[in-house]
Coordinates of C-alpha atoms in Angstrom, one line a residue:
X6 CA 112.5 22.3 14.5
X7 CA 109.1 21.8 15.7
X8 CA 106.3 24.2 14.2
X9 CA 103.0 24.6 16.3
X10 CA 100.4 27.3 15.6
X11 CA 100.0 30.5 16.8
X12 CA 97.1 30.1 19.3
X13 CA 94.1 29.0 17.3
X14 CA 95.6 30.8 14.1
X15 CA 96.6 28.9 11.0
X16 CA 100.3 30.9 11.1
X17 CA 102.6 28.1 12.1
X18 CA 105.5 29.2 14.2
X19 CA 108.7 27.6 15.0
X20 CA 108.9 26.5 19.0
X21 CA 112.1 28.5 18.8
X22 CA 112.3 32.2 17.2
X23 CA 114.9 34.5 17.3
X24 CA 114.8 38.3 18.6
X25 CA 116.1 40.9 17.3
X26 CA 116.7 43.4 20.4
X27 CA 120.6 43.3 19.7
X28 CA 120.7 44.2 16.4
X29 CA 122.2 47.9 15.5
X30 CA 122.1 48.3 19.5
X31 CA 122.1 52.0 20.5
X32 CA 121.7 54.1 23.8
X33 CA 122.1 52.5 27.3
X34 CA 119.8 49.4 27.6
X35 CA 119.7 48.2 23.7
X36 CA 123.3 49.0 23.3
X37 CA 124.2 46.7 26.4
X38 CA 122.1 43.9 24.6
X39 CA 124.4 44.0 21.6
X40 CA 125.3 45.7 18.2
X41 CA 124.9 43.6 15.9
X42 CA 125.3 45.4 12.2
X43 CA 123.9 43.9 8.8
X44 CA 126.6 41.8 8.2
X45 CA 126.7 40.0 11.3
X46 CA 122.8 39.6 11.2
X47 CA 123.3 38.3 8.5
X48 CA 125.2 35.3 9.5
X49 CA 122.9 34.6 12.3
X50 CA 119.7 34.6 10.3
X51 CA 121.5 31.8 8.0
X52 CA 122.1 29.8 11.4
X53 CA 118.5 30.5 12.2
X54 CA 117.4 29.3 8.8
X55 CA 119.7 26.5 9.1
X56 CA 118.1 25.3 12.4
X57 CA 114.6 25.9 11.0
X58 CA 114.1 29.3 12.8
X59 CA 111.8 31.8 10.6
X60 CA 110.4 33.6 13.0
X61 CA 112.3 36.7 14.0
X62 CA 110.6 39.3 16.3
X63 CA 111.7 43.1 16.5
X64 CA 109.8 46.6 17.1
X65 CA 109.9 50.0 16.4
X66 CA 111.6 51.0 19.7
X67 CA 114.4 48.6 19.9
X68 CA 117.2 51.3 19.1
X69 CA 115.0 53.8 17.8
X70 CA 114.4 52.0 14.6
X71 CA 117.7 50.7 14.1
X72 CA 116.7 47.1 14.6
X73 CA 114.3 46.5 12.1
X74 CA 116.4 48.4 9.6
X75 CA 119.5 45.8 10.3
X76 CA 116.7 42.8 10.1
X77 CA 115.1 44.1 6.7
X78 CA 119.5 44.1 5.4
X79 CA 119.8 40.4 7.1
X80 CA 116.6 39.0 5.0
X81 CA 117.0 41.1 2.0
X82 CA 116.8 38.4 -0.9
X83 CA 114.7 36.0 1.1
X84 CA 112.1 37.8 2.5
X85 CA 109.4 34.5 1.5
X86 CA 112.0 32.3 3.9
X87 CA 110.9 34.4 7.5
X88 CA 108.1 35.5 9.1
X89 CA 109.0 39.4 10.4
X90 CA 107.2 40.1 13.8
X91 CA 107.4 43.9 15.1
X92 CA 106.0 45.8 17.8
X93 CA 104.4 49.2 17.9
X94 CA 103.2 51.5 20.9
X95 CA 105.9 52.3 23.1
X96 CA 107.0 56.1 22.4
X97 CA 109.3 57.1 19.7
X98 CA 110.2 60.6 20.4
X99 CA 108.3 63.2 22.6
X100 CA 105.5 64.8 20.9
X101 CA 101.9 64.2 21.4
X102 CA 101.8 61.5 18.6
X103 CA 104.4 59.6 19.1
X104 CA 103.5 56.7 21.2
X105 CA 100.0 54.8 21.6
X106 CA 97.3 52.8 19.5
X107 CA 95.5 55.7 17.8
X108 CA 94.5 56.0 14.3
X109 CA 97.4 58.2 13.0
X110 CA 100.0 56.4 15.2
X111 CA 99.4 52.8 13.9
X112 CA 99.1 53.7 10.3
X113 CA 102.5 56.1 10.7
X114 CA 103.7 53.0 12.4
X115 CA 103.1 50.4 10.4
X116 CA 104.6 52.7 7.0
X117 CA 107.5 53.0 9.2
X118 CA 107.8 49.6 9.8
X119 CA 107.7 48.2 6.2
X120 CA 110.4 50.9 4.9
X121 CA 112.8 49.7 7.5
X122 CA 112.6 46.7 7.0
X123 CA 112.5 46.7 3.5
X124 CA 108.8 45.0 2.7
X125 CA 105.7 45.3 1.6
X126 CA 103.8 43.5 4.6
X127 CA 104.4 42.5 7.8
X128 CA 103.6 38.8 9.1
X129 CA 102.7 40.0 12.9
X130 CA 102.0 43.6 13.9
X131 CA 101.8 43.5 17.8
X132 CA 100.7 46.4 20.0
X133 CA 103.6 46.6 22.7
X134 CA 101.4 48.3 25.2
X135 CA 98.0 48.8 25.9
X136 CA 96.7 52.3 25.0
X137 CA 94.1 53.6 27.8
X138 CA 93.8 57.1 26.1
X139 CA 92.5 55.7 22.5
X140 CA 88.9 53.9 22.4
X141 CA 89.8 50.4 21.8
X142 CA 86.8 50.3 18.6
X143 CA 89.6 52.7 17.3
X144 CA 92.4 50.6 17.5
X145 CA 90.9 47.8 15.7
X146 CA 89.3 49.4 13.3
X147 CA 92.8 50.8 11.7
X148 CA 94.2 47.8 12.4
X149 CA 91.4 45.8 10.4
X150 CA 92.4 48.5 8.0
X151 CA 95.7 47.8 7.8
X152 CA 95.3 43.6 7.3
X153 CA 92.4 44.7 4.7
X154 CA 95.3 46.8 2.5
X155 CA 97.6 43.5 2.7
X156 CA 100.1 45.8 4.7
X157 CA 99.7 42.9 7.3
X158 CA 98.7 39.2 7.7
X159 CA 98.4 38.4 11.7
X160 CA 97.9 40.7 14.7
X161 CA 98.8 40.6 18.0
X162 CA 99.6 42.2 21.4
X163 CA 102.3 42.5 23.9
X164 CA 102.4 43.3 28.2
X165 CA 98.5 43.6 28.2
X166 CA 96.7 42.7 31.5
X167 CA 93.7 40.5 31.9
X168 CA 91.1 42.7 31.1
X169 CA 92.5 44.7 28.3
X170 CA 92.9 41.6 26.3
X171 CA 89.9 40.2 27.1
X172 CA 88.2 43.9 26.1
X173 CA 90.1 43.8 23.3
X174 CA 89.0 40.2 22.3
X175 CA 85.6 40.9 23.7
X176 CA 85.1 44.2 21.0
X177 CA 86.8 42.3 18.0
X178 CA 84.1 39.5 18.1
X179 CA 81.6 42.2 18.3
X180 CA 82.4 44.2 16.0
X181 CA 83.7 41.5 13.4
X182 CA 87.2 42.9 13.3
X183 CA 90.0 40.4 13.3
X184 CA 91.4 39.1 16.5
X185 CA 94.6 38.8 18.4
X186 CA 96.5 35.8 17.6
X187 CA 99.4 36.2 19.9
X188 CA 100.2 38.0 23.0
X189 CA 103.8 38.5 23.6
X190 CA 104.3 38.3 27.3
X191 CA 107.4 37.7 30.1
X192 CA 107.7 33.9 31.3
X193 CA 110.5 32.3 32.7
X194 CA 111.3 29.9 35.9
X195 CA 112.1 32.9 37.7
X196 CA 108.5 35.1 36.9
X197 CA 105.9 32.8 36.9
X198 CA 103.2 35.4 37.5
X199 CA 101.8 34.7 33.7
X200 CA 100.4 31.7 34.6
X201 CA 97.9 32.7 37.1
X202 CA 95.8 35.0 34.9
X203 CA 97.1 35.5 31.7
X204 CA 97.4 32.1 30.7
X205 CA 93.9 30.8 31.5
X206 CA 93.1 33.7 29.1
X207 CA 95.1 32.1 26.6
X208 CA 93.5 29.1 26.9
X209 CA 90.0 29.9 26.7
X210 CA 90.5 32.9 24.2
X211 CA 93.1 30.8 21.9
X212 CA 95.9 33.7 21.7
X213 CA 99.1 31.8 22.0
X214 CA 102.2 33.1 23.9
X215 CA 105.6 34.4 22.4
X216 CA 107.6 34.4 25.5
X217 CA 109.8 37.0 25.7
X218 CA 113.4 37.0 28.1
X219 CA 113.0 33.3 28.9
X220 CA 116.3 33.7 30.9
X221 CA 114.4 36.1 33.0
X222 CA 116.7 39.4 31.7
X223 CA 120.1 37.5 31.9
X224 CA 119.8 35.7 35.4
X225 CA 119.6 32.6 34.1
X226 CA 122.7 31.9 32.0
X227 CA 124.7 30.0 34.7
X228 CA 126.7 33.3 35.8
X229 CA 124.7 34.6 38.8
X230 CA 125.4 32.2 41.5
X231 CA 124.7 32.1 45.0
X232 CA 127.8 33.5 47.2
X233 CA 129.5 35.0 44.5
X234 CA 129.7 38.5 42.9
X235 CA 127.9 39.2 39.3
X236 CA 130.6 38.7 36.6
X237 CA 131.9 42.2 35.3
X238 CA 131.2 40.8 31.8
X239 CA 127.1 40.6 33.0
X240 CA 125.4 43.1 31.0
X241 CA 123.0 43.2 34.3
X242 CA 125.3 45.6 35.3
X243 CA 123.9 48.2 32.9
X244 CA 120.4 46.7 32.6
X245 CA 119.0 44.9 35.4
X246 CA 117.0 47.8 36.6
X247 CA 115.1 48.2 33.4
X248 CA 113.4 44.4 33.6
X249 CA 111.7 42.3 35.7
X250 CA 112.9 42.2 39.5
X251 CA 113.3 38.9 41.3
X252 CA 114.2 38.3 44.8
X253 CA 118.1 36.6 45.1
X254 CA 116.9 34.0 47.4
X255 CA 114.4 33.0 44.7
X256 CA 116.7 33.3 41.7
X257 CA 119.0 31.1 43.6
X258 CA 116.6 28.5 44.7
X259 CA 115.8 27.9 41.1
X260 CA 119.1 28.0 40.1
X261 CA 120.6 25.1 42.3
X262 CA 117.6 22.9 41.4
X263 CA 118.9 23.9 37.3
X264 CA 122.6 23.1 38.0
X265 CA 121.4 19.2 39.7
X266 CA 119.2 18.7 36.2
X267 CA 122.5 20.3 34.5
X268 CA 124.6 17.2 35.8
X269 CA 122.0 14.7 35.3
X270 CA 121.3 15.6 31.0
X271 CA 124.5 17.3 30.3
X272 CA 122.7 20.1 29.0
X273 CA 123.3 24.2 30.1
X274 CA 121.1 25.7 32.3
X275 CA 119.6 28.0 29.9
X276 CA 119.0 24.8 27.5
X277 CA 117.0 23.6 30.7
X278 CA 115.3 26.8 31.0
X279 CA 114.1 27.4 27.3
X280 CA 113.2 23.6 27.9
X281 CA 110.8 23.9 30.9
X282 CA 109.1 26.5 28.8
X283 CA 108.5 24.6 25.4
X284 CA 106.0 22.4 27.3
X285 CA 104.1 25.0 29.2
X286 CA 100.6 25.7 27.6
X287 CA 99.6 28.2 25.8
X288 CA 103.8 28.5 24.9
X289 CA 103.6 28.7 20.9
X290 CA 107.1 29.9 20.3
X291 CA 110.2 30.7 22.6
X292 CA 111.9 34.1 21.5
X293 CA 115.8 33.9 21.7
X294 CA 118.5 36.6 21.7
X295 CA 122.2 36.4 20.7
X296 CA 124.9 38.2 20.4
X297 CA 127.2 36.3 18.9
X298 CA 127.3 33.0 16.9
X299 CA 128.1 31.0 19.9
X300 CA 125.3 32.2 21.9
X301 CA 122.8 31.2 19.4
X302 CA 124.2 27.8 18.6
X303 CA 124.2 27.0 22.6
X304 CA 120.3 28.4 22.8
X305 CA 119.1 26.6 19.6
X306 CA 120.6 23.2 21.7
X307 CA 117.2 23.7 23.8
X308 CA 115.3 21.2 21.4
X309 CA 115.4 18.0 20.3
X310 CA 115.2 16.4 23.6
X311 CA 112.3 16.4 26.7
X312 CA 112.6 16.9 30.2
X313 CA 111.2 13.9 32.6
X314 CA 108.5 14.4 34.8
X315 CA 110.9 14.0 37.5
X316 CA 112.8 16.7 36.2
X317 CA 109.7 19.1 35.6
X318 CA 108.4 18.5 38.9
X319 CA 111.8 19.2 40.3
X320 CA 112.0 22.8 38.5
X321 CA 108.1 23.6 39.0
X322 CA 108.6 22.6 42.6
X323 CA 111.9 25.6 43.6
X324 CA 110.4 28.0 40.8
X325 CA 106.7 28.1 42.2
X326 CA 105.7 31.1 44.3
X327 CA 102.4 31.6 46.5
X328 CA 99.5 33.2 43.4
X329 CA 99.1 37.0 44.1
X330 CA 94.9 37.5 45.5
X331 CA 92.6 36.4 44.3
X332 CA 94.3 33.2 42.9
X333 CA 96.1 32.0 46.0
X334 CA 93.2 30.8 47.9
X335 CA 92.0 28.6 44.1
X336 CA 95.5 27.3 44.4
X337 CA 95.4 26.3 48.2
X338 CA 92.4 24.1 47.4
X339 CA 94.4 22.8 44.4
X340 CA 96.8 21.8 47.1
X341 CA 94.3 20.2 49.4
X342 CA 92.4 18.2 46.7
X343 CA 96.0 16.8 46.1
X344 CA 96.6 15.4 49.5
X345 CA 93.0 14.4 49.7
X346 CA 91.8 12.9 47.1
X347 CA 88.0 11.8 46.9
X348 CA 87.3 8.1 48.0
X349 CA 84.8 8.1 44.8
X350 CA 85.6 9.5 41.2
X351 CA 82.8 12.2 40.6
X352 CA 80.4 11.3 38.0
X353 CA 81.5 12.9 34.5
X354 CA 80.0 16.4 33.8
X355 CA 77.2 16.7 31.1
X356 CA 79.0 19.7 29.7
X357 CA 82.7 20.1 28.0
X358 CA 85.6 20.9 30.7
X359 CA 86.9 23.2 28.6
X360 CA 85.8 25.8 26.4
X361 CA 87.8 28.2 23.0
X362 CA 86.7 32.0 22.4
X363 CA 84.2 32.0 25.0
X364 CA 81.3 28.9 23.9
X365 CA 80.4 26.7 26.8
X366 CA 81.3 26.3 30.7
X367 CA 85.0 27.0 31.2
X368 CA 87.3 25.3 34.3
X369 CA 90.4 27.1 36.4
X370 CA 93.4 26.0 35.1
X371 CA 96.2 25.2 37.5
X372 CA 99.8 25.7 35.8
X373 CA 101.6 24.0 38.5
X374 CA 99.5 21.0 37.3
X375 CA 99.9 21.8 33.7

């Protein structure tokens, strides 16, 4: 398993982690993702372990609770082995402080946290939603508490825009309050729209991406096929209106260009999928689900091998989309300086192309060029 760091941390990560979402699944959208009970997760953790996944992400709200409590049984004994991610934010009940970043939330949150899963810190505590209605000085501040008490290492965010990252980002440097590391976000072949802003952030800022639903909420298994009904197995029965939408001519266009690289490596289609994703930038760790055994043995068989430029081209070319305002007319001139390319090289700048948590001239990053 390849390790890279988590944005411009010093926390390596595996390329591949595993998510927890289907373990002790209950009500009608975690329950469809799976059940998984202790001993079960147990026996994928030791595949995980096996493979050289540590990493395994969960959060308060994945079955009110009952996810993190199955993770803390599946690691109990080997807690030094993992690195425990979990999410905090989204509400847990319906009083007035159960959900949001304030002050008593996070630090209720966080204790939660660490009795269910059974520990006395947590690797990466990740705010699953921005908080408009708490001052963002707030938010840090308890959470530099909470990594000043040793309650956790690495911090992180999840579903923020633009501007409330860069706020956040913007605030922590001021204020000398730790920064974000990671920010947990939805990327696939089939919803690109993280590239246009979001990942330029990344770049510049250094927060790497742990991409969640790379099969873009189930579509891209190989079972949803032009012309043909859904399977009645497909959870997407139950779920599909809780994630991201995707129009069918799309989903199929990427699809058909997936099956031709299918028959060309003799890999799956969600092998190619998690594939394409491993070499996008920013990308510092993939987040997987499973079931079952089988599912996670056929998912971790999305390393150890590269896609050719050919192939990347092939899968950037049916999964791109026109960029929403005001990105599309940035990548229109992308397109033009492609087809017309200057008779002259332009003299190298005096300043750095690039630039890391906001020192020196920055550049627009294209992803379809990436």
């Amino acid at each position: 398993m390849e390790y890279r760091r988590l944005g411009t941390s010093g926390l390596k990560v595996p390329a591949l982690s595993f998510g927890a979402g289907t373990f002790g699944g209950q009500g009608p959208l975690f329950g469809a993702w799976g059940n998984t009970d202790a001993r079960e997760a147990r026996r994928l953790v030791d595949i995980c372990l096996d493979a050289g996944i540590t990493m395994f992400d969960t959060a308060d709200v994945y079955s009110s609770g009952a996810s993190e409590e199955v993770l803390g049984e599946a690691i109990k004994g080997r807690r030094d082995q993992v690195i425990v991610s979990t999410k905090t934010g989204l509400p847990m009940g319906d009083g007035p402080g159960d959900a949001g970043s304030s002050r008593s939330r996070l630090i209720t949150a966080c204790e939660d946290a660490l009795r269910r899963l059974g520990t006395d810190y947590i690797d990466l505590f990740q705010l699953h939603a921005f908080d408009a209605g708490t001052p963002i000085e707030e938010v840090l501040s308890t959470l530099d508490d909470l990594v000043r008490a040793g309650k956790v290492r690495y911090l992180g965010i999840s579903n923020f825009s633009g501007w409330q990252a860069m706020k956040s980002l913007a605030s922590a440097e001021r204020y000398g309050h730790p920064r974000y590391a990671a920010h947990q976000v939805y990327y696939s072949l089939i919803g690109r729209d993280y590239e246009w802003e979001l990942m330029p952030l990344g770049l510049d800022q250094g927060l790497g991406a742990l991409v969640w639903s790379p099969l873009g909420w189930g579509r891209l298994t190989g079972k949803v096929r032009r012309g043909q009904p859904l399977p009645a197995s497909s959870r997407l029965h139950h779920t599909a209106d809780y994630g991201p939408p995707v129009e069918d001519e799309h989903l199929y266009r990427v699809v058909d260009a997936l099956d031709e690289i299918a028959q060309e490596t003799g890999k799956s289609i969600p092998q190619i999928a998690i594939n394409w994703l491993l070499h996008r930038p920013t990308v510092s760790s993939v987040i997987i689900g499973a079931r079952n055994e089988n599912q996670l043995r056929q998912n971790l068989g999305a390393v150890g091998w590269t896609l050719t430029p050919d192939q990347m081209a092939k899968l950037d070319a049916a999964s791109g989309k026109t960029a929403p305002y005001p990105y599309f007319p940035y990548q229109r001139q992308e397109g033009f300086a492609r087809l017309n390319p200057p008779a002259v090289a332009p003299p190298p700048t005096a300043q750095p192309a690039s630039r890391t948590r906001g020192h020196g001239p920055s550049r627009r990053i294209d992803p379809q060029r990436c």
